[in-house]
Amino acid sequence: MRQIPVDTSGAVVMVAKSPQVKVRDRRTGEIATDAETGAKLMTVDVMFAANDEVEILSVTVPEPGISGELSMGTSVALTGLIARPWENDFNGQKRHGIAFRAVAVTSLADVDADVATGSKAA
């Protein structure tokens, strides 16, 4: 399936819901893992504001890619964000959508605090 890179440079991105473990199968409770690394997958809901529009996106991220305190309202950077269209049949109904995945979600709270106080990282 095609992967489309998403440019986040002109967007404001904030956590809408803290990271949650991604469940692969709700019936069995099986946790989703990355096919290449075996890392546990997490989902982070973010508010993505760009071009005078705001959307809530659910972004899948490997657990090692989550850094910093990601509580509601925290500004974050999304590294390597891609969009992947999907389609399937479920109980005789066609469903489709766009899945979002990032290499990392990083809190910008420390960066914002440094800017506010005029501090620079060493």
Coordinates of N, CA and C in Angstrom, one line a residue:
M1 N 0.9 -1.2 0.0 CA 0.0 0.0 0.0 C 0.9 1.2 0.0
R2 N 0.5 2.3 -0.6 CA 1.2 3.5 -0.8 C 1.4 4.2 0.6
Q3 N 2.5 4.8 0.8 CA 2.8 5.6 2.0 C 3.0 7.0 1.5
I4 N 2.3 8.0 2.1 CA 2.4 9.4 1.7 C 3.0 10.2 2.8
P5 N 4.2 10.8 2.6 CA 4.8 11.6 3.7 C 4.0 12.8 4.0
V6 N 3.9 13.2 5.3 CA 3.1 14.3 5.7 C 4.0 15.4 6.2
D7 N 3.9 16.6 5.6 CA 4.7 17.8 6.0 C 4.1 18.4 7.2
T8 N 4.8 18.4 8.3 CA 4.3 19.0 9.6 C 5.0 20.4 9.9
S9 N 5.8 20.9 9.0 CA 6.5 22.1 9.3 C 5.7 23.3 9.5
G10 N 4.5 23.4 8.9 CA 3.6 24.5 9.0 C 2.5 24.3 10.0
A11 N 2.5 23.2 10.7 CA 1.4 22.8 11.6 C 1.7 23.0 13.1
V12 N 0.7 23.2 13.8 CA 0.8 23.2 15.3 C 0.2 21.8 15.7
V13 N 1.0 21.1 16.5 CA 0.6 19.7 16.9 C 0.7 19.6 18.4
M14 N -0.5 19.2 19.0 CA -0.6 19.1 20.4 C -1.2 17.7 20.8
V15 N -0.8 17.2 21.9 CA -1.4 15.9 22.4 C -2.9 16.2 22.8
A16 N -3.8 15.3 22.2 CA -5.2 15.4 22.6 C -5.5 14.2 23.6
K17 N -4.8 13.1 23.5 CA -5.0 12.0 24.4 C -3.6 11.3 24.6
S18 N -3.2 11.1 25.8 CA -1.9 10.5 26.1 C -1.8 9.1 25.4
P19 N -0.5 8.7 25.2 CA -0.2 7.4 24.5 C -1.0 6.3 25.2
Q20 N -1.5 5.4 24.3 CA -2.2 4.2 24.8 C -1.6 3.0 24.0
V21 N -1.5 1.8 24.6 CA -1.1 0.6 24.0 C -2.0 0.3 22.8
K22 N -1.5 0.0 21.7 CA -2.3 -0.4 20.5 C -2.6 -1.9 20.6
V23 N -3.9 -2.2 20.6 CA -4.4 -3.6 20.6 C -4.6 -4.1 19.2
R24 N -4.0 -5.2 18.9 CA -4.1 -5.8 17.6 C -5.4 -6.6 17.4
D25 N -5.8 -7.3 18.5 CA -7.0 -8.1 18.4 C -7.8 -7.9 19.7
R26 N -8.9 -7.2 19.6 CA -9.7 -6.8 20.8 C -10.3 -8.0 21.5
R27 N -10.6 -9.1 20.7 CA -11.1 -10.3 21.3 C -10.2 -11.0 22.2
T28 N -8.9 -11.1 21.8 CA -7.9 -11.8 22.6 C -7.0 -10.9 23.4
G29 N -7.1 -9.6 23.2 CA -6.2 -8.6 23.9 C -4.8 -8.6 23.4
E30 N -4.5 -9.2 22.3 CA -3.2 -9.2 21.7 C -2.7 -7.8 21.4
I31 N -1.5 -7.5 21.9 CA -0.9 -6.2 21.7 C -0.2 -6.1 20.3
A32 N -0.4 -5.0 19.6 CA 0.3 -4.8 18.3 C 1.7 -4.5 18.4
T33 N 2.5 -5.1 17.6 CA 4.0 -4.9 17.6 C 4.5 -4.5 16.2
D34 N 5.6 -3.8 16.1 CA 6.2 -3.4 14.9 C 6.8 -4.7 14.2
A35 N 6.4 -4.8 12.9 CA 6.9 -6.0 12.1 C 8.4 -6.1 12.0
E36 N 9.1 -5.0 11.9 CA 10.5 -5.0 11.7 C 11.3 -5.2 13.0
T37 N 10.9 -4.4 14.1 CA 11.7 -4.4 15.3 C 11.1 -5.2 16.5
G38 N 9.8 -5.5 16.4 CA 9.1 -6.2 17.5 C 8.7 -5.3 18.6
A39 N 9.0 -4.0 18.5 CA 8.6 -3.1 19.5 C 7.1 -3.0 19.7
K40 N 6.7 -2.8 20.9 CA 5.3 -2.6 21.2 C 4.8 -1.3 20.5
L41 N 3.6 -1.3 19.9 CA 3.1 -0.1 19.2 C 2.1 0.6 20.2
M42 N 2.2 2.0 20.1 CA 1.4 2.8 20.9 C 0.6 3.7 19.9
T43 N -0.6 4.3 20.4 CA -1.3 5.3 19.6 C -1.3 6.5 20.5
V44 N -1.1 7.7 19.8 CA -1.2 9.0 20.4 C -2.2 9.8 19.6
D45 N -3.2 10.3 20.2 CA -4.2 11.2 19.5 C -3.6 12.6 19.6
V46 N -3.5 13.2 18.5 CA -3.0 14.6 18.4 C -3.9 15.5 17.7
M47 N -3.9 16.8 18.2 CA -4.6 17.9 17.5 C -3.6 18.4 16.4
F48 N -4.0 18.4 15.2 CA -3.2 18.8 14.1 C -3.8 20.0 13.4
A49 N -3.2 21.2 13.6 CA -3.8 22.4 13.1 C -2.9 23.0 12.0
A50 N -3.5 23.1 10.8 CA -2.7 23.7 9.7 C -3.8 24.3 8.7
N51 N -3.4 25.4 8.0 CA -4.2 26.0 7.0 C -5.6 26.3 7.5
D52 N -5.7 26.8 8.7 CA -7.0 27.2 9.3 C -8.0 26.0 9.5
E53 N -7.4 24.8 9.6 CA -8.2 23.7 9.8 C -7.6 22.9 11.0
V54 N -8.4 22.2 11.8 CA -8.0 21.4 12.9 C -8.6 20.0 12.8
E55 N -7.8 19.0 13.0 CA -8.3 17.6 13.0 C -7.6 16.9 14.2
I56 N -8.3 15.9 14.6 CA -7.7 15.0 15.6 C -7.3 13.8 14.9
L57 N -6.0 13.4 14.9 CA -5.4 12.3 14.3 C -4.9 11.3 15.3
S58 N -5.2 10.0 15.0 CA -4.6 9.0 15.9 C -3.4 8.4 15.2
V59 N -2.2 8.6 15.8 CA -0.9 8.3 15.2 C -0.4 7.1 15.9
T60 N 0.0 6.1 15.1 CA 0.7 4.9 15.7 C 2.2 5.2 15.7
V61 N 2.8 4.8 16.8 CA 4.3 5.0 17.1 C 4.9 3.9 17.8
P62 N 6.1 3.4 17.4 CA 6.7 2.4 18.3 C 7.0 3.0 19.6
E63 N 6.9 2.2 20.7 CA 7.1 2.7 22.1 C 8.4 3.4 22.3
P64 N 9.5 2.9 21.7 CA 10.8 3.6 21.9 C 10.8 5.0 21.3
G65 N 9.9 5.3 20.3 CA 9.8 6.6 19.7 C 9.0 7.7 20.5
I66 N 8.5 7.3 21.6 CA 7.8 8.3 22.4 C 8.7 8.8 23.5
S67 N 8.9 10.2 23.5 CA 9.8 10.8 24.4 C 9.2 12.0 25.0
G68 N 9.6 12.2 26.3 CA 9.1 13.3 27.1 C 7.7 13.1 27.6
E69 N 7.2 14.0 28.4 CA 5.9 13.9 29.0 C 4.8 14.3 28.0
L70 N 4.0 13.3 27.6 CA 3.0 13.6 26.6 C 1.6 13.6 27.2
S71 N 1.3 14.6 28.0 CA 0.0 14.8 28.6 C -0.8 15.7 27.7
M72 N -2.1 15.7 27.9 CA -3.0 16.5 27.1 C -2.6 18.0 27.0
G73 N -2.5 18.5 25.8 CA -2.1 19.9 25.6 C -0.7 20.1 25.3
T74 N 0.2 19.1 25.5 CA 1.6 19.3 25.3 C 1.9 19.4 23.8
S75 N 2.7 20.4 23.4 CA 3.1 20.6 22.1 C 4.1 19.5 21.7
V76 N 4.0 18.9 20.5 CA 4.9 17.8 20.1 C 5.4 18.0 18.7
A77 N 6.4 17.3 18.4 CA 6.9 17.2 17.1 C 6.7 15.7 16.6
L78 N 6.2 15.6 15.4 CA 6.0 14.3 14.8 C 7.1 14.0 13.8
T79 N 8.0 13.0 14.0 CA 9.1 12.7 13.1 C 8.7 11.6 12.2
G80 N 8.9 11.8 10.9 CA 8.6 10.7 9.9 C 7.2 10.4 9.8
L81 N 6.3 11.4 9.9 CA 4.8 11.1 9.8 C 4.5 10.7 8.4
I82 N 3.8 9.6 8.2 CA 3.2 9.2 6.9 C 1.7 8.9 7.1
A83 N 1.1 9.0 5.9 CA -0.4 8.7 5.8 C -0.4 7.5 4.9
R84 N -1.3 6.5 5.3 CA -1.4 5.3 4.5 C -2.9 5.0 4.3
P85 N -3.4 5.2 3.1 CA -4.8 4.8 2.8 C -5.0 3.3 3.0
W86 N -6.2 3.0 3.5 CA -6.5 1.5 3.7 C -8.0 1.3 3.4
E87 N -8.3 0.0 3.1 CA -9.6 -0.4 2.7 C -9.8 -1.8 3.1
N88 N -10.9 -2.2 3.6 CA -11.2 -3.6 3.9 C -12.7 -3.9 3.9
D89 N -13.0 -5.2 3.9 CA -14.4 -5.6 4.0 C -14.6 -6.1 5.5
F90 N -15.6 -5.7 6.2 CA -15.9 -6.1 7.5 C -17.4 -6.4 7.6
N91 N -17.7 -7.7 7.9 CA -19.1 -8.1 7.9 C -19.9 -7.7 6.7
G92 N -19.3 -7.8 5.5 CA -20.0 -7.5 4.3 C -20.0 -6.0 4.0
Q93 N -19.4 -5.2 4.8 CA -19.4 -3.7 4.5 C -18.0 -3.3 4.1
K94 N -17.9 -2.5 3.1 CA -16.6 -1.9 2.7 C -16.3 -0.8 3.7
R95 N -15.1 -0.7 4.2 CA -14.6 0.4 5.0 C -13.3 0.9 4.5
H96 N -13.1 2.2 4.7 CA -11.8 2.8 4.2 C -11.5 3.9 5.1
G97 N -10.2 4.3 5.0 CA -9.8 5.5 5.8 C -8.3 5.7 5.6
I98 N -7.7 6.5 6.5 CA -6.3 6.8 6.4 C -5.7 6.5 7.7
A99 N -4.6 5.7 7.7 CA -3.9 5.4 9.0 C -2.6 6.3 9.0
F100 N -2.3 6.8 10.2 CA -1.1 7.7 10.3 C -0.1 7.0 11.2
R101 N 1.1 7.1 10.8 CA 2.2 6.4 11.6 C 3.4 7.4 11.6
A102 N 4.1 7.4 12.7 CA 5.3 8.2 12.9 C 6.4 7.4 13.5
V103 N 7.6 7.8 13.2 CA 8.8 7.2 13.8 C 8.9 7.6 15.2
A104 N 8.6 8.9 15.5 CA 8.7 9.4 16.9 C 7.7 10.5 17.1
V105 N 7.2 10.6 18.4 CA 6.5 11.7 18.9 C 7.3 12.3 20.1
T106 N 7.7 13.5 19.9 CA 8.6 14.1 20.9 C 8.0 15.4 21.6
S107 N 8.0 15.4 22.9 CA 7.5 16.6 23.6 C 8.3 17.8 23.3
L108 N 7.7 18.9 23.1 CA 8.4 20.2 22.9 C 8.3 21.0 24.1
A109 N 7.8 20.5 25.2 CA 7.6 21.2 26.5 C 8.9 21.8 27.0
D110 N 10.0 21.0 26.9 CA 11.3 21.5 27.4 C 11.8 22.7 26.4
V111 N 11.6 22.5 25.1 CA 11.9 23.5 24.2 C 11.2 24.8 24.4
D112 N 9.8 24.7 24.6 CA 9.0 25.8 24.9 C 9.4 26.5 26.2
A113 N 9.8 25.8 27.2 CA 10.2 26.4 28.5 C 11.5 27.1 28.3
D114 N 12.5 26.5 27.5 CA 13.7 27.2 27.2 C 13.5 28.5 26.5
V115 N 12.6 28.5 25.5 CA 12.3 29.8 24.8 C 11.8 30.8 25.7
A116 N 10.8 30.4 26.6 CA 10.2 31.3 27.5 C 11.1 32.0 28.5
T117 N 12.1 31.2 28.9 CA 13.1 31.7 29.9 C 14.4 32.3 29.3
G118 N 14.5 32.1 28.0 CA 15.7 32.6 27.3 C 16.9 31.7 27.4
S119 N 16.7 30.4 27.9 CA 17.8 29.5 28.1 C 18.1 28.8 26.7
K120 N 19.4 28.4 26.6 CA 19.8 27.6 25.5 C 20.3 26.3 25.9
A121 N 20.1 25.3 25.1 CA 20.6 23.9 25.4 C 22.1 24.0 25.2
A122 N 22.8 23.2 26.1 CA 24.3 23.2 26.0 C 24.7 22.2 24.9

